[in-house]
């Protein structure tokens, strides 16, 4: 019988697992699952309410995989609006 980790790795490919690990690590570093960016500094994305940040390219590269993970119900991923920070992804 498969354990939970074996089942997940059977369903997901390397790209999905890498993306999941990337964002879980950022969320743990920050204690937040929200990320946002300042329209005046569009090259850097930052986890909300902390100093954990990463290059926008990292998000753009992983965005389609996040959408796929959300479709498979491995993550909850949605855009929300906040006038103080522009666009916020949760």
PDB file of N, CA and C in Angstrom:
ATOM      1  N   UNK A   1       0.835  -1.178   0.000  1.00  0.00           N
ATOM      2  CA  UNK A   1       0.000   0.000   0.000  1.00  0.00           C
ATOM      3  C   UNK A   1       0.880   1.241   0.000  1.00  0.00           C
ATOM      4  N   UNK A   2       0.504   2.247  -0.807  1.00  0.00           N
ATOM      5  CA  UNK A   2       1.272   3.483  -0.927  1.00  0.00           C
ATOM      6  C   UNK A   2       1.043   4.407   0.259  1.00  0.00           C
ATOM      7  N   UNK A   3       2.113   5.058   0.688  1.00  0.00           N
ATOM      8  CA  UNK A   3       1.911   6.094   1.699  1.00  0.00           C
ATOM      9  C   UNK A   3       1.546   7.400   1.002  1.00  0.00           C
ATOM     10  N   UNK A   4       1.233   8.407   1.771  1.00  0.00           N
ATOM     11  CA  UNK A   4       0.755   9.674   1.211  1.00  0.00           C
ATOM     12  C   UNK A   4       1.779  10.316   0.279  1.00  0.00           C
ATOM     13  N   UNK A   5       3.043  10.333   0.675  1.00  0.00           N
ATOM     14  CA  UNK A   5       4.076  10.940  -0.150  1.00  0.00           C
ATOM     15  C   UNK A   5       4.237  10.201  -1.470  1.00  0.00           C
ATOM     16  N   UNK A   6       4.218   8.886  -1.429  1.00  0.00           N
ATOM     17  CA  UNK A   6       4.316   8.096  -2.657  1.00  0.00           C
ATOM     18  C   UNK A   6       3.129   8.378  -3.580  1.00  0.00           C
ATOM     19  N   UNK A   7       1.959   8.502  -3.013  1.00  0.00           N
ATOM     20  CA  UNK A   7       0.768   8.787  -3.816  1.00  0.00           C
ATOM     21  C   UNK A   7       0.878  10.155  -4.489  1.00  0.00           C
ATOM     22  N   UNK A   8       1.330  11.146  -3.736  1.00  0.00           N
ATOM     23  CA  UNK A   8       1.472  12.492  -4.296  1.00  0.00           C
ATOM     24  C   UNK A   8       2.513  12.500  -5.406  1.00  0.00           C
ATOM     25  N   UNK A   9       3.654  11.888  -5.181  1.00  0.00           N
ATOM     26  CA  UNK A   9       4.705  11.908  -6.197  1.00  0.00           C
ATOM     27  C   UNK A   9       4.317  11.084  -7.420  1.00  0.00           C
ATOM     28  N   UNK A  10       3.401  10.153  -7.273  1.00  0.00           N
ATOM     29  CA  UNK A  10       2.898   9.406  -8.426  1.00  0.00           C
ATOM     30  C   UNK A  10       1.987  10.293  -9.272  1.00  0.00           C
ATOM     31  N   UNK A  11       1.196  11.127  -8.623  1.00  0.00           N
ATOM     32  CA  UNK A  11       0.262  11.998  -9.331  1.00  0.00           C
ATOM     33  C   UNK A  11       0.939  13.215  -9.955  1.00  0.00           C
ATOM     34  N   UNK A  12       1.954  13.733  -9.290  1.00  0.00           N
ATOM     35  CA  UNK A  12       2.579  14.972  -9.737  1.00  0.00           C
ATOM     36  C   UNK A  12       3.929  14.715 -10.390  1.00  0.00           C
ATOM     37  N   UNK A  13       4.272  15.582 -11.316  1.00  0.00           N
ATOM     38  CA  UNK A  13       5.573  15.513 -11.944  1.00  0.00           C
ATOM     39  C   UNK A  13       6.595  16.328 -11.182  1.00  0.00           C
ATOM     40  N   UNK A  14       7.824  16.297 -11.634  1.00  0.00           N
ATOM     41  CA  UNK A  14       8.916  17.014 -10.971  1.00  0.00           C
ATOM     42  C   UNK A  14       8.640  18.513 -10.882  1.00  0.00           C
ATOM     43  N   UNK A  15       8.114  19.092 -11.958  1.00  0.00           N
ATOM     44  CA  UNK A  15       7.849  20.534 -11.966  1.00  0.00           C
ATOM     45  C   UNK A  15       6.830  20.913 -10.896  1.00  0.00           C
ATOM     46  N   UNK A  16       5.784  20.121 -10.745  1.00  0.00           N
ATOM     47  CA  UNK A  16       4.766  20.412  -9.746  1.00  0.00           C
ATOM     48  C   UNK A  16       5.322  20.282  -8.329  1.00  0.00           C
ATOM     49  N   UNK A  17       6.109  19.245  -8.099  1.00  0.00           N
ATOM     50  CA  UNK A  17       6.701  19.038  -6.772  1.00  0.00           C
ATOM     51  C   UNK A  17       7.690  20.151  -6.450  1.00  0.00           C
ATOM     52  N   UNK A  18       8.503  20.553  -7.428  1.00  0.00           N
ATOM     53  CA  UNK A  18       9.452  21.650  -7.216  1.00  0.00           C
ATOM     54  C   UNK A  18       8.731  22.958  -6.891  1.00  0.00           C
ATOM     55  N   UNK A  19       7.650  23.236  -7.599  1.00  0.00           N
ATOM     56  CA  UNK A  19       6.886  24.463  -7.357  1.00  0.00           C
ATOM     57  C   UNK A  19       6.242  24.439  -5.983  1.00  0.00           C
ATOM     58  N   UNK A  20       5.659  23.319  -5.638  1.00  0.00           N
ATOM     59  CA  UNK A  20       5.036  23.177  -4.322  1.00  0.00           C
ATOM     60  C   UNK A  20       6.080  23.373  -3.224  1.00  0.00           C
ATOM     61  N   UNK A  21       7.242  22.753  -3.374  1.00  0.00           N
ATOM     62  CA  UNK A  21       8.313  22.886  -2.382  1.00  0.00           C
ATOM     63  C   UNK A  21       8.808  24.334  -2.288  1.00  0.00           C
ATOM     64  N   UNK A  22       8.921  25.016  -3.420  1.00  0.00           N
ATOM     65  CA  UNK A  22       9.383  26.406  -3.440  1.00  0.00           C
ATOM     66  C   UNK A  22       8.459  27.296  -2.611  1.00  0.00           C
ATOM     67  N   UNK A  23       7.144  27.203  -2.869  1.00  0.00           N
ATOM     68  CA  UNK A  23       6.211  28.082  -2.169  1.00  0.00           C
ATOM     69  C   UNK A  23       5.971  27.663  -0.725  1.00  0.00           C
ATOM     70  N   UNK A  24       6.044  26.389  -0.422  1.00  0.00           N
ATOM     71  CA  UNK A  24       5.932  25.950   0.975  1.00  0.00           C
ATOM     72  C   UNK A  24       7.108  26.503   1.769  1.00  0.00           C
ATOM     73  N   UNK A  25       8.301  26.449   1.179  1.00  0.00           N
ATOM     74  CA  UNK A  25       9.486  26.985   1.862  1.00  0.00           C
ATOM     75  C   UNK A  25       9.325  28.481   2.129  1.00  0.00           C
ATOM     76  N   UNK A  26       8.852  29.230   1.121  1.00  0.00           N
ATOM     77  CA  UNK A  26       8.652  30.679   1.300  1.00  0.00           C
ATOM     78  C   UNK A  26       7.600  30.944   2.374  1.00  0.00           C
ATOM     79  N   UNK A  27       6.518  30.190   2.373  1.00  0.00           N
ATOM     80  CA  UNK A  27       5.460  30.375   3.372  1.00  0.00           C
ATOM     81  C   UNK A  27       5.968  30.070   4.772  1.00  0.00           C
ATOM     82  N   UNK A  28       6.794  29.042   4.910  1.00  0.00           N
ATOM     83  CA  UNK A  28       7.344  28.706   6.228  1.00  0.00           C
ATOM     84  C   UNK A  28       8.332  29.775   6.701  1.00  0.00           C
ATOM     85  N   UNK A  29       9.149  30.289   5.796  1.00  0.00           N
ATOM     86  CA  UNK A  29      10.099  31.350   6.153  1.00  0.00           C
ATOM     87  C   UNK A  29       9.364  32.574   6.679  1.00  0.00           C
ATOM     88  N   UNK A  30       8.207  32.830   6.117  1.00  0.00           N
ATOM     89  CA  UNK A  30       7.485  34.059   6.408  1.00  0.00           C
ATOM     90  C   UNK A  30       6.352  33.874   7.408  1.00  0.00           C
ATOM     91  N   UNK A  31       5.782  32.698   7.453  1.00  0.00           N
ATOM     92  CA  UNK A  31       4.595  32.503   8.264  1.00  0.00           C
ATOM     93  C   UNK A  31       3.359  33.067   7.577  1.00  0.00           C
ATOM     94  N   UNK A  32       3.443  33.251   6.247  1.00  0.00           N
ATOM     95  CA  UNK A  32       2.337  33.803   5.466  1.00  0.00           C
ATOM     96  C   UNK A  32       2.225  33.045   4.152  1.00  0.00           C
ATOM     97  N   UNK A  33       1.005  32.914   3.667  1.00  0.00           N
ATOM     98  CA  UNK A  33       0.790  32.271   2.381  1.00  0.00           C
ATOM     99  C   UNK A  33       0.441  33.286   1.305  1.00  0.00           C
ATOM    100  N   UNK A  34       0.585  34.549   1.623  1.00  0.00           N
ATOM    101  CA  UNK A  34       0.214  35.608   0.689  1.00  0.00           C
ATOM    102  C   UNK A  34       1.461  36.207   0.068  1.00  0.00           C
ATOM    103  N   UNK A  35       1.380  36.540  -1.213  1.00  0.00           N
ATOM    104  CA  UNK A  35       2.465  37.271  -1.830  1.00  0.00           C
ATOM    105  C   UNK A  35       1.882  38.460  -2.571  1.00  0.00           C
ATOM    106  N   UNK A  36       2.698  39.472  -2.739  1.00  0.00           N
ATOM    107  CA  UNK A  36       2.233  40.703  -3.360  1.00  0.00           C
ATOM    108  C   UNK A  36       3.409  41.405  -4.011  1.00  0.00           C
ATOM    109  N   UNK A  37       3.086  42.418  -4.788  1.00  0.00           N
ATOM    110  CA  UNK A  37       4.155  43.220  -5.342  1.00  0.00           C
ATOM    111  C   UNK A  37       3.716  44.663  -5.446  1.00  0.00           C
ATOM    112  N   UNK A  38       4.710  45.509  -5.445  1.00  0.00           N
ATOM    113  CA  UNK A  38       4.499  46.936  -5.572  1.00  0.00           C
ATOM    114  C   UNK A  38       4.609  47.278  -7.055  1.00  0.00           C
ATOM    115  N   UNK A  39       3.590  47.897  -7.654  1.00  0.00           N
ATOM    116  CA  UNK A  39       3.662  48.234  -9.081  1.00  0.00           C
ATOM    117  C   UNK A  39       4.856  49.106  -9.441  1.00  0.00           C
ATOM    118  N   UNK A  40       5.391  49.845  -8.470  1.00  0.00           N
ATOM    119  CA  UNK A  40       6.578  50.682  -8.735  1.00  0.00           C
ATOM    120  C   UNK A  40       7.858  49.853  -8.746  1.00  0.00           C
ATOM    121  N   UNK A  41       7.817  48.653  -8.194  1.00  0.00           N
ATOM    122  CA  UNK A  41       8.970  47.749  -8.183  1.00  0.00           C
ATOM    123  C   UNK A  41       8.528  46.378  -8.681  1.00  0.00           C
ATOM    124  N   UNK A  42       8.181  46.282  -9.968  1.00  0.00           N
ATOM    125  CA  UNK A  42       7.564  45.053 -10.467  1.00  0.00           C
ATOM    126  C   UNK A  42       8.508  43.858 -10.614  1.00  0.00           C
ATOM    127  N   UNK A  43       9.804  44.042 -10.402  1.00  0.00           N
ATOM    128  CA  UNK A  43      10.732  42.926 -10.601  1.00  0.00           C
ATOM    129  C   UNK A  43      10.846  42.006  -9.394  1.00  0.00           C
ATOM    130  N   UNK A  44      10.370  42.480  -8.237  1.00  0.00           N
ATOM    131  CA  UNK A  44      10.505  41.686  -7.017  1.00  0.00           C
ATOM    132  C   UNK A  44       9.133  41.445  -6.410  1.00  0.00           C
ATOM    133  N   UNK A  45       8.849  40.205  -6.111  1.00  0.00           N
ATOM    134  CA  UNK A  45       7.629  39.842  -5.390  1.00  0.00           C
ATOM    135  C   UNK A  45       8.025  39.557  -3.959  1.00  0.00           C
ATOM    136  N   UNK A  46       7.110  39.805  -3.061  1.00  0.00           N
ATOM    137  CA  UNK A  46       7.413  39.700  -1.645  1.00  0.00           C
ATOM    138  C   UNK A  46       6.280  38.979  -0.934  1.00  0.00           C
ATOM    139  N   UNK A  47       6.623  38.179   0.047  1.00  0.00           N
ATOM    140  CA  UNK A  47       5.593  37.581   0.873  1.00  0.00           C
ATOM    141  C   UNK A  47       5.032  38.699   1.752  1.00  0.00           C
ATOM    142  N   UNK A  48       3.722  38.737   1.895  1.00  0.00           N
ATOM    143  CA  UNK A  48       3.062  39.813   2.629  1.00  0.00           C
ATOM    144  C   UNK A  48       3.441  39.795   4.107  1.00  0.00           C
ATOM    145  N   UNK A  49       3.654  40.978   4.671  1.00  0.00           N
ATOM    146  CA  UNK A  49       3.942  41.179   6.097  1.00  0.00           C
ATOM    147  C   UNK A  49       5.271  40.595   6.550  1.00  0.00           C
ATOM    148  N   UNK A  50       6.230  40.432   5.640  1.00  0.00           N
ATOM    149  CA  UNK A  50       7.583  40.013   6.033  1.00  0.00           C
ATOM    150  C   UNK A  50       8.553  40.385   4.919  1.00  0.00           C
ATOM    151  N   UNK A  51       9.811  40.084   5.116  1.00  0.00           N
ATOM    152  CA  UNK A  51      10.833  40.471   4.143  1.00  0.00           C
ATOM    153  C   UNK A  51      11.245  39.350   3.199  1.00  0.00           C
ATOM    154  N   UNK A  52      10.490  38.279   3.137  1.00  0.00           N
ATOM    155  CA  UNK A  52      10.815  37.181   2.229  1.00  0.00           C
ATOM    156  C   UNK A  52      10.397  37.598   0.822  1.00  0.00           C
ATOM    157  N   UNK A  53      11.375  37.650  -0.080  1.00  0.00           N
ATOM    158  CA  UNK A  53      11.072  38.067  -1.438  1.00  0.00           C
ATOM    159  C   UNK A  53      11.785  37.180  -2.447  1.00  0.00           C
ATOM    160  N   UNK A  54      11.365  37.302  -3.705  1.00  0.00           N
ATOM    161  CA  UNK A  54      11.997  36.554  -4.787  1.00  0.00           C
ATOM    162  C   UNK A  54      11.729  37.287  -6.093  1.00  0.00           C
ATOM    163  N   UNK A  55      12.487  36.954  -7.102  1.00  0.00           N
ATOM    164  CA  UNK A  55      12.365  37.612  -8.395  1.00  0.00           C
ATOM    165  C   UNK A  55      11.024  37.295  -9.047  1.00  0.00           C
ATOM    166  N   UNK A  56      10.476  38.280  -9.730  1.00  0.00           N
ATOM    167  CA  UNK A  56       9.204  38.099 -10.426  1.00  0.00           C
ATOM    168  C   UNK A  56       9.273  36.926 -11.401  1.00  0.00           C
ATOM    169  N   UNK A  57      10.421  36.729 -12.033  1.00  0.00           N
ATOM    170  CA  UNK A  57      10.600  35.625 -12.980  1.00  0.00           C
ATOM    171  C   UNK A  57      10.284  34.281 -12.331  1.00  0.00           C
ATOM    172  N   UNK A  58      10.637  34.134 -11.056  1.00  0.00           N
ATOM    173  CA  UNK A  58      10.348  32.886 -10.341  1.00  0.00           C
ATOM    174  C   UNK A  58       8.849  32.633 -10.300  1.00  0.00           C
ATOM    175  N   UNK A  59       8.089  33.685 -10.005  1.00  0.00           N
ATOM    176  CA  UNK A  59       6.641  33.533  -9.962  1.00  0.00           C
ATOM    177  C   UNK A  59       6.090  33.271 -11.363  1.00  0.00           C
ATOM    178  N   UNK A  60       6.520  34.052 -12.334  1.00  0.00           N
ATOM    179  CA  UNK A  60       6.013  33.900 -13.703  1.00  0.00           C
ATOM    180  C   UNK A  60       6.302  32.498 -14.240  1.00  0.00           C
ATOM    181  N   UNK A  61       7.469  31.984 -13.949  1.00  0.00           N
ATOM    182  CA  UNK A  61       7.840  30.645 -14.412  1.00  0.00           C
ATOM    183  C   UNK A  61       6.983  29.570 -13.740  1.00  0.00           C
ATOM    184  N   UNK A  62       6.634  29.784 -12.482  1.00  0.00           N
ATOM    185  CA  UNK A  62       5.899  28.780 -11.724  1.00  0.00           C
ATOM    186  C   UNK A  62       4.375  28.966 -11.757  1.00  0.00           C
ATOM    187  N   UNK A  63       3.910  30.104 -12.263  1.00  0.00           N
ATOM    188  CA  UNK A  63       2.481  30.417 -12.261  1.00  0.00           C
ATOM    189  C   UNK A  63       1.620  29.353 -12.945  1.00  0.00           C
ATOM    190  N   UNK A  64       1.954  28.880 -14.149  1.00  0.00           N
ATOM    191  CA  UNK A  64       1.114  27.842 -14.770  1.00  0.00           C
ATOM    192  C   UNK A  64       1.052  26.558 -13.936  1.00  0.00           C
ATOM    193  N   UNK A  65       2.149  26.232 -13.285  1.00  0.00           N
ATOM    194  CA  UNK A  65       2.173  25.035 -12.440  1.00  0.00           C
ATOM    195  C   UNK A  65       1.299  25.236 -11.211  1.00  0.00           C
ATOM    196  N   UNK A  66       1.306  26.440 -10.640  1.00  0.00           N
ATOM    197  CA  UNK A  66       0.411  26.731  -9.518  1.00  0.00           C
ATOM    198  C   UNK A  66      -1.047  26.572  -9.935  1.00  0.00           C
ATOM    199  N   UNK A  67      -1.376  27.045 -11.120  1.00  0.00           N
ATOM    200  CA  UNK A  67      -2.745  26.900 -11.626  1.00  0.00           C
ATOM    201  C   UNK A  67      -3.100  25.427 -11.763  1.00  0.00           C
ATOM    202  N   UNK A  68      -2.167  24.629 -12.266  1.00  0.00           N
ATOM    203  CA  UNK A  68      -2.405  23.183 -12.405  1.00  0.00           C
ATOM    204  C   UNK A  68      -2.584  22.534 -11.037  1.00  0.00           C
ATOM    205  N   UNK A  69      -1.756  22.913 -10.074  1.00  0.00           N
ATOM    206  CA  UNK A  69      -1.883  22.366  -8.719  1.00  0.00           C
ATOM    207  C   UNK A  69      -3.222  22.748  -8.098  1.00  0.00           C
ATOM    208  N   UNK A  70      -3.693  23.947  -8.390  1.00  0.00           N
ATOM    209  CA  UNK A  70      -5.001  24.378  -7.882  1.00  0.00           C
ATOM    210  C   UNK A  70      -6.120  23.560  -8.523  1.00  0.00           C
ATOM    211  N   UNK A  71      -6.000  23.293  -9.810  1.00  0.00           N
ATOM    212  CA  UNK A  71      -7.001  22.476 -10.504  1.00  0.00           C
ATOM    213  C   UNK A  71      -7.070  21.079  -9.898  1.00  0.00           C
ATOM    214  N   UNK A  72      -5.916  20.551  -9.511  1.00  0.00           N
ATOM    215  CA  UNK A  72      -5.857  19.218  -8.884  1.00  0.00           C
ATOM    216  C   UNK A  72      -6.202  19.263  -7.398  1.00  0.00           C
ATOM    217  N   UNK A  73      -6.464  20.469  -6.881  1.00  0.00           N
ATOM    218  CA  UNK A  73      -6.839  20.698  -5.478  1.00  0.00           C
ATOM    219  C   UNK A  73      -5.708  20.410  -4.482  1.00  0.00           C
ATOM    220  N   UNK A  74      -4.459  20.569  -4.950  1.00  0.00           N
ATOM    221  CA  UNK A  74      -3.321  20.465  -4.046  1.00  0.00           C
ATOM    222  C   UNK A  74      -3.069  21.786  -3.342  1.00  0.00           C
ATOM    223  N   UNK A  75      -3.474  22.878  -3.974  1.00  0.00           N
ATOM    224  CA  UNK A  75      -3.324  24.200  -3.385  1.00  0.00           C
ATOM    225  C   UNK A  75      -4.586  25.012  -3.653  1.00  0.00           C
ATOM    226  N   UNK A  76      -4.767  26.031  -2.831  1.00  0.00           N
ATOM    227  CA  UNK A  76      -5.803  27.035  -3.074  1.00  0.00           C
ATOM    228  C   UNK A  76      -5.066  28.245  -3.609  1.00  0.00           C
ATOM    229  N   UNK A  77      -5.447  28.688  -4.784  1.00  0.00           N
ATOM    230  CA  UNK A  77      -4.711  29.763  -5.424  1.00  0.00           C
ATOM    231  C   UNK A  77      -5.717  30.710  -6.048  1.00  0.00           C
ATOM    232  N   UNK A  78      -5.690  31.953  -5.620  1.00  0.00           N
ATOM    233  CA  UNK A  78      -6.616  32.921  -6.198  1.00  0.00           C
ATOM    234  C   UNK A  78      -6.046  34.328  -6.082  1.00  0.00           C
ATOM    235  N   UNK A  79      -6.506  35.190  -6.975  1.00  0.00           N
ATOM    236  CA  UNK A  79      -6.138  36.601  -6.926  1.00  0.00           C
ATOM    237  C   UNK A  79      -7.123  37.316  -6.019  1.00  0.00           C
ATOM    238  N   UNK A  80      -6.599  38.212  -5.226  1.00  0.00           N
ATOM    239  CA  UNK A  80      -7.456  39.086  -4.425  1.00  0.00           C
ATOM    240  C   UNK A  80      -6.970  40.512  -4.611  1.00  0.00           C
ATOM    241  N   UNK A  81      -7.795  41.455  -4.364  1.00  0.00           N
ATOM    242  CA  UNK A  81      -7.393  42.847  -4.525  1.00  0.00           C
ATOM    243  C   UNK A  81      -7.217  43.530  -3.183  1.00  0.00           C
ATOM    244  N   UNK A  82      -6.242  44.358  -3.094  1.00  0.00           N
ATOM    245  CA  UNK A  82      -6.004  45.166  -1.906  1.00  0.00           C
ATOM    246  C   UNK A  82      -5.454  46.502  -2.387  1.00  0.00           C
ATOM    247  N   UNK A  83      -6.191  47.595  -2.224  1.00  0.00           N
ATOM    248  CA  UNK A  83      -5.736  48.878  -2.754  1.00  0.00           C
ATOM    249  C   UNK A  83      -4.402  49.344  -2.152  1.00  0.00           C
ATOM    250  N   UNK A  84      -4.028  48.838  -0.999  1.00  0.00           N
ATOM    251  CA  UNK A  84      -2.756  49.268  -0.397  1.00  0.00           C
ATOM    252  C   UNK A  84      -1.553  48.612  -1.034  1.00  0.00           C
ATOM    253  N   UNK A  85      -1.711  47.430  -1.597  1.00  0.00           N
ATOM    254  CA  UNK A  85      -0.552  46.724  -2.147  1.00  0.00           C
ATOM    255  C   UNK A  85      -0.729  46.332  -3.599  1.00  0.00           C
ATOM    256  N   UNK A  86      -1.782  46.765  -4.237  1.00  0.00           N
ATOM    257  CA  UNK A  86      -1.988  46.399  -5.632  1.00  0.00           C
ATOM    258  C   UNK A  86      -2.581  45.025  -5.738  1.00  0.00           C
ATOM    259  N   UNK A  87      -1.954  44.149  -6.456  1.00  0.00           N
ATOM    260  CA  UNK A  87      -2.458  42.794  -6.667  1.00  0.00           C
ATOM    261  C   UNK A  87      -1.864  41.891  -5.597  1.00  0.00           C
ATOM    262  N   UNK A  88      -2.679  41.032  -5.058  1.00  0.00           N
ATOM    263  CA  UNK A  88      -2.234  40.101  -4.016  1.00  0.00           C
ATOM    264  C   UNK A  88      -2.676  38.707  -4.409  1.00  0.00           C
ATOM    265  N   UNK A  89      -1.768  37.766  -4.415  1.00  0.00           N
ATOM    266  CA  UNK A  89      -2.112  36.377  -4.653  1.00  0.00           C
ATOM    267  C   UNK A  89      -2.109  35.642  -3.339  1.00  0.00           C
ATOM    268  N   UNK A  90      -3.079  34.782  -3.141  1.00  0.00           N
ATOM    269  CA  UNK A  90      -3.148  33.969  -1.934  1.00  0.00           C
ATOM    270  C   UNK A  90      -3.066  32.510  -2.339  1.00  0.00           C
TER     271      UNK A  90
END
